[in-house]
């Protein structure tokens, strides 16, 4: 399960497509360059696309009528429901919770709107959703939608020509630092006063995690207060070797982190992705995307911390750091850029330390140009070039 090898349990190896794993798995060899050419007819442009992936349009939006139990306003759930209602697809691969649990993931091939509604909300663990491709085939489904994290989408796009589908919609969610279910329960035990009563939680763009409990109260914990020493080994090597936070091969990506607080962040990528957004548009409110702060100021220090992780500062200092992050830290699109840049850097270092000989195969082309502005800081700290 996920660790210690480079595997994110996407599910391809659980079924008939296992023999294709060596040709499709992004942790064996990235195919992102060829897939971008195929999907978009070009590679990423300099600037935001190096971090966010190729996109046509970017929006901050939310549903006028939020979906109960959704992670944010429920745009993903509603889009999938509309596709089924309008018979644009016959089934949707989604992730529901194992009955009796709130967060243990169970892949589901949903055929009805009520099944889709019941799968709203994050089950923030590795989930072998692509194992359902066998059922898709045996059930003779030709028009399919898939809701998926980035690694699942990387594999799915590589497999797509072999799936014999006449229509495939990919609704992507951004993803980073996913975990196995046992490690999720460990994480929640470490950060919450009452882990068993959490019904919803999210890593917020205000640098804290918000945990909503059964009685409706919200518990908050600043990122800087996480007991990182006790979380060593929790994050799978695959997630620490992933370079696709923004789910860049989906038709449409629906997340939150580049939007103003309380809004969802949407990137339409393909022509079909734009049509999917347009389908939902009458049900949405939108607001302008904003950007604040300067991410580049903190990066040199972050690079040094990657090399020599500092000890945990005392509580008072941590509260001050959290205050500064909220007041002066990157916000809106700049927050998304900052987080993605940090994860690209951290993950490049993980690959260089743990899987050095895989670097030419699994680190995509855009990582080096996206991080080029920090090349001098990188070589001063790590005593080697950023470029391979
Ligand atoms: C592990 C994880 C990490 C994430 N990290 C970020 C992040 O850093 N930044 C960001 O902007 N967004 C992130 N997201 C996405 C974000 O939290 C919301 O899921 C997204 O914004 C959609 O919100 P919604 O209200 O439209 O979703 P909903 O309408 O509530 O629908 C959520 C959908 O997510 C799917 N889903 C749930 N769990 C999984 C899973 N384990 N694997 C695959 N699909 C799943 C379900 O099928 C469901 O349809 C993450 C999601 C996950 C699962």
Short mmCIF file of C-alpha atoms in Angstrom, two decimals, residues 64-270:
data_model
loop_
_atom_site.label_atom_id
_atom_site.label_comp_id
_atom_site.label_asym_id
_atom_site.label_seq_id
_atom_site.Cartn_x
_atom_site.Cartn_y
_atom_site.Cartn_z
CA UNK A 64 -25.22 29.28 -5.65
CA UNK A 65 -26.78 26.31 -3.80
CA UNK A 66 -23.95 24.45 -2.04
CA UNK A 67 -24.20 20.67 -1.84
CA UNK A 68 -24.58 19.23 1.67
CA UNK A 69 -21.55 17.14 2.68
CA UNK A 70 -19.43 18.49 -0.17
CA UNK A 71 -15.81 19.38 0.42
CA UNK A 72 -16.29 22.99 -0.71
CA UNK A 73 -19.44 24.08 -2.54
CA UNK A 74 -19.84 20.76 -4.36
CA UNK A 75 -18.96 21.75 -7.93
CA UNK A 76 -17.42 18.35 -8.61
CA UNK A 77 -20.47 16.46 -7.37
CA UNK A 78 -22.87 18.69 -9.28
CA UNK A 79 -20.93 18.47 -12.52
CA UNK A 80 -20.87 14.67 -12.34
CA UNK A 81 -24.60 14.63 -11.52
CA UNK A 82 -25.42 16.84 -14.53
CA UNK A 83 -23.40 14.57 -16.85
CA UNK A 84 -25.42 11.55 -15.71
CA UNK A 85 -28.77 13.39 -15.77
CA UNK A 86 -28.18 14.60 -19.31
CA UNK A 87 -26.93 11.16 -20.35
CA UNK A 88 -23.66 12.66 -21.56
CA UNK A 89 -22.02 9.74 -19.74
CA UNK A 90 -23.30 6.33 -18.65
CA UNK A 91 -21.27 6.09 -15.46
CA UNK A 92 -18.81 8.01 -13.27
CA UNK A 93 -15.81 6.68 -11.39
CA UNK A 94 -15.96 8.40 -8.00
CA UNK A 95 -14.81 7.75 -4.43
CA UNK A 96 -17.26 7.11 -1.62
CA UNK A 97 -16.56 6.32 2.02
CA UNK A 98 -16.53 2.71 3.17
CA UNK A 99 -19.84 2.32 5.03
CA UNK A 100 -19.37 3.02 8.72
CA UNK A 101 -16.38 5.30 8.15
CA UNK A 102 -16.15 8.96 7.23
CA UNK A 103 -12.83 9.00 5.41
CA UNK A 104 -11.87 5.47 4.30
CA UNK A 105 -12.04 5.55 0.48
CA UNK A 106 -13.89 3.06 -1.68
CA UNK A 107 -13.87 3.43 -5.46
CA UNK A 108 -17.37 3.41 -6.93
CA UNK A 109 -18.72 3.16 -10.47
CA UNK A 110 -21.74 5.42 -10.01
CA UNK A 111 -24.67 5.16 -12.41
CA UNK A 112 -27.19 7.33 -10.59
CA UNK A 113 -27.32 10.88 -9.30
CA UNK A 114 -28.00 9.65 -5.78
CA UNK A 115 -24.83 7.54 -5.84
CA UNK A 116 -22.89 10.60 -6.98
CA UNK A 117 -24.41 12.78 -4.26
CA UNK A 118 -23.54 10.15 -1.65
CA UNK A 119 -19.89 10.31 -2.75
CA UNK A 120 -19.49 14.06 -2.10
CA UNK A 121 -16.62 15.18 0.10
CA UNK A 122 -12.96 14.19 0.33
CA UNK A 123 -11.81 10.81 1.48
CA UNK A 124 -8.24 12.10 1.69
CA UNK A 125 -6.43 8.80 1.24
CA UNK A 126 -4.89 6.82 -1.60
CA UNK A 127 -7.76 5.16 -3.43
CA UNK A 128 -7.33 2.56 -6.20
CA UNK A 129 -10.02 4.12 -8.41
CA UNK A 130 -8.62 2.83 -11.69
CA UNK A 131 -9.25 -0.74 -10.59
CA UNK A 132 -12.83 -0.04 -11.75
CA UNK A 133 -11.69 0.09 -15.38
CA UNK A 134 -12.25 -3.67 -15.49
CA UNK A 135 -15.90 -3.20 -14.48
CA UNK A 136 -16.27 -0.41 -17.03
CA UNK A 137 -15.21 -2.84 -19.71
CA UNK A 138 -17.24 -5.85 -18.56
CA UNK A 139 -20.35 -3.67 -18.17
CA UNK A 140 -19.87 -2.42 -21.73
CA UNK A 141 -19.71 1.26 -20.69
CA UNK A 142 -18.55 3.44 -23.56
CA UNK A 143 -19.20 6.95 -22.21
CA UNK A 144 -17.44 7.51 -18.93
CA UNK A 145 -16.54 10.35 -16.55
CA UNK A 146 -13.78 9.96 -13.99
CA UNK A 147 -13.21 12.11 -10.90
CA UNK A 148 -9.59 11.64 -10.00
CA UNK A 149 -6.40 12.86 -8.36
CA UNK A 150 -3.36 13.78 -10.44
CA UNK A 151 -1.55 10.44 -10.38
CA UNK A 152 -4.72 8.60 -11.37
CA UNK A 153 -5.17 11.02 -14.27
CA UNK A 154 -1.57 10.60 -15.44
CA UNK A 155 -2.10 6.82 -15.67
CA UNK A 156 -5.59 7.16 -17.16
CA UNK A 157 -4.42 9.44 -19.97
CA UNK A 158 -1.59 7.06 -20.80
CA UNK A 159 -4.04 4.14 -20.87
CA UNK A 160 -6.83 6.00 -22.69
CA UNK A 161 -6.13 4.67 -26.21
CA UNK A 162 -6.57 1.11 -24.93
CA UNK A 163 -9.83 1.65 -23.08
CA UNK A 164 -12.15 1.40 -26.07
CA UNK A 165 -14.31 4.26 -24.78
CA UNK A 166 -16.14 6.55 -27.17
CA UNK A 167 -16.21 9.38 -24.64
CA UNK A 168 -14.13 10.19 -21.54
CA UNK A 169 -14.53 13.24 -19.30
CA UNK A 170 -11.83 13.75 -16.68
CA UNK A 171 -12.69 15.95 -13.71
CA UNK A 172 -9.45 16.48 -11.82
CA UNK A 173 -8.91 17.60 -8.24
CA UNK A 174 -5.56 19.07 -7.15
CA UNK A 175 -3.73 16.74 -4.80
CA UNK A 176 -0.61 16.65 -2.69
CA UNK A 177 0.70 14.61 0.25
CA UNK A 178 -2.00 11.98 0.18
CA UNK A 179 -1.74 9.17 2.74
CA UNK A 180 -2.96 5.64 3.43
CA UNK A 181 -6.07 5.37 5.62
CA UNK A 182 -4.18 4.08 8.70
CA UNK A 183 -1.78 7.01 8.38
CA UNK A 184 -4.69 9.43 8.02
CA UNK A 185 -6.14 8.24 11.31
CA UNK A 186 -2.69 8.61 12.90
CA UNK A 187 -2.42 12.17 11.53
CA UNK A 188 -5.86 13.13 12.85
CA UNK A 189 -5.04 11.65 16.26
CA UNK A 190 -1.90 13.76 16.39
CA UNK A 191 -3.49 17.07 15.45
CA UNK A 192 -7.00 16.95 16.90
CA UNK A 193 -8.38 16.94 20.42
CA UNK A 194 -11.23 14.70 19.27
CA UNK A 195 -10.24 12.78 16.10
CA UNK A 196 -13.22 10.44 16.16
CA UNK A 197 -15.80 13.22 15.85
CA UNK A 198 -14.28 14.96 12.79
CA UNK A 199 -16.75 14.95 9.89
CA UNK A 200 -14.90 17.30 7.53
CA UNK A 201 -11.47 18.85 7.38
CA UNK A 202 -9.44 20.92 4.96
CA UNK A 203 -5.97 22.49 4.72
CA UNK A 204 -7.00 26.10 4.40
CA UNK A 205 -5.23 28.89 2.54
CA UNK A 206 -4.94 30.71 5.88
CA UNK A 207 -2.08 28.34 6.82
CA UNK A 208 -4.16 26.23 9.18
CA UNK A 209 -6.22 23.07 9.02
CA UNK A 210 -9.91 23.43 9.90
CA UNK A 211 -11.59 20.37 11.40
CA UNK A 212 -15.38 20.37 11.69
CA UNK A 213 -16.80 18.08 14.37
CA UNK A 214 -20.13 16.29 14.65
CA UNK A 215 -21.54 19.03 16.89
CA UNK A 216 -20.67 21.66 14.27
CA UNK A 217 -17.76 23.32 16.08
CA UNK A 218 -14.59 24.00 14.14
CA UNK A 219 -11.18 23.18 15.55
CA UNK A 220 -8.20 24.91 13.93
CA UNK A 221 -4.54 23.98 14.01
CA UNK A 222 -1.82 26.11 12.41
CA UNK A 223 0.42 24.28 9.94
CA UNK A 224 3.43 25.47 11.91
CA UNK A 225 2.09 23.57 14.96
CA UNK A 226 2.02 20.17 13.22
CA UNK A 227 4.18 17.59 15.06
CA UNK A 228 6.36 16.94 12.00
CA UNK A 229 8.77 14.77 14.03
CA UNK A 230 5.93 12.28 14.61
CA UNK A 231 4.81 12.36 10.97
CA UNK A 232 8.08 11.07 9.56
CA UNK A 233 7.32 8.30 7.05
CA UNK A 234 3.61 9.10 6.83
CA UNK A 235 3.71 10.53 3.33
CA UNK A 236 4.15 7.88 0.62
CA UNK A 237 7.24 8.07 -1.53
CA UNK A 238 4.97 8.34 -4.57
CA UNK A 239 3.38 11.56 -3.29
CA UNK A 240 6.84 12.88 -2.42
CA UNK A 241 7.90 12.11 -6.01
CA UNK A 242 4.84 13.64 -7.70
CA UNK A 243 5.16 16.82 -9.76
CA UNK A 244 1.55 17.32 -10.77
CA UNK A 245 -0.14 19.09 -7.87
CA UNK A 246 -2.62 20.89 -10.15
CA UNK A 247 -3.78 17.80 -12.06
CA UNK A 248 -2.59 19.12 -15.37
CA UNK A 249 -3.94 16.41 -17.69
CA UNK A 250 -7.59 16.60 -16.58
CA UNK A 251 -10.16 18.27 -18.83
CA UNK A 252 -11.02 20.55 -15.93
CA UNK A 253 -9.37 20.97 -12.52
CA UNK A 254 -11.59 21.97 -9.59
CA UNK A 255 -9.80 22.84 -6.35
CA UNK A 256 -9.63 25.83 -4.04
CA UNK A 257 -6.12 26.97 -3.38
CA UNK A 258 -5.70 29.70 -6.02
CA UNK A 259 -9.07 31.31 -5.26
CA UNK A 260 -9.99 33.94 -2.67
CA UNK A 261 -10.87 32.35 0.68
CA UNK A 262 -14.22 30.48 0.50
CA UNK A 263 -14.24 30.16 -3.32
CA UNK A 264 -13.29 27.29 -5.61
CA UNK A 265 -10.43 27.51 -8.06
CA UNK A 266 -11.19 26.20 -11.53
CA UNK A 267 -8.90 25.66 -14.50
CA UNK A 268 -10.39 24.64 -17.81
CA UNK A 269 -7.77 22.89 -19.90
CA UNK A 270 -9.25 21.15 -22.96
#
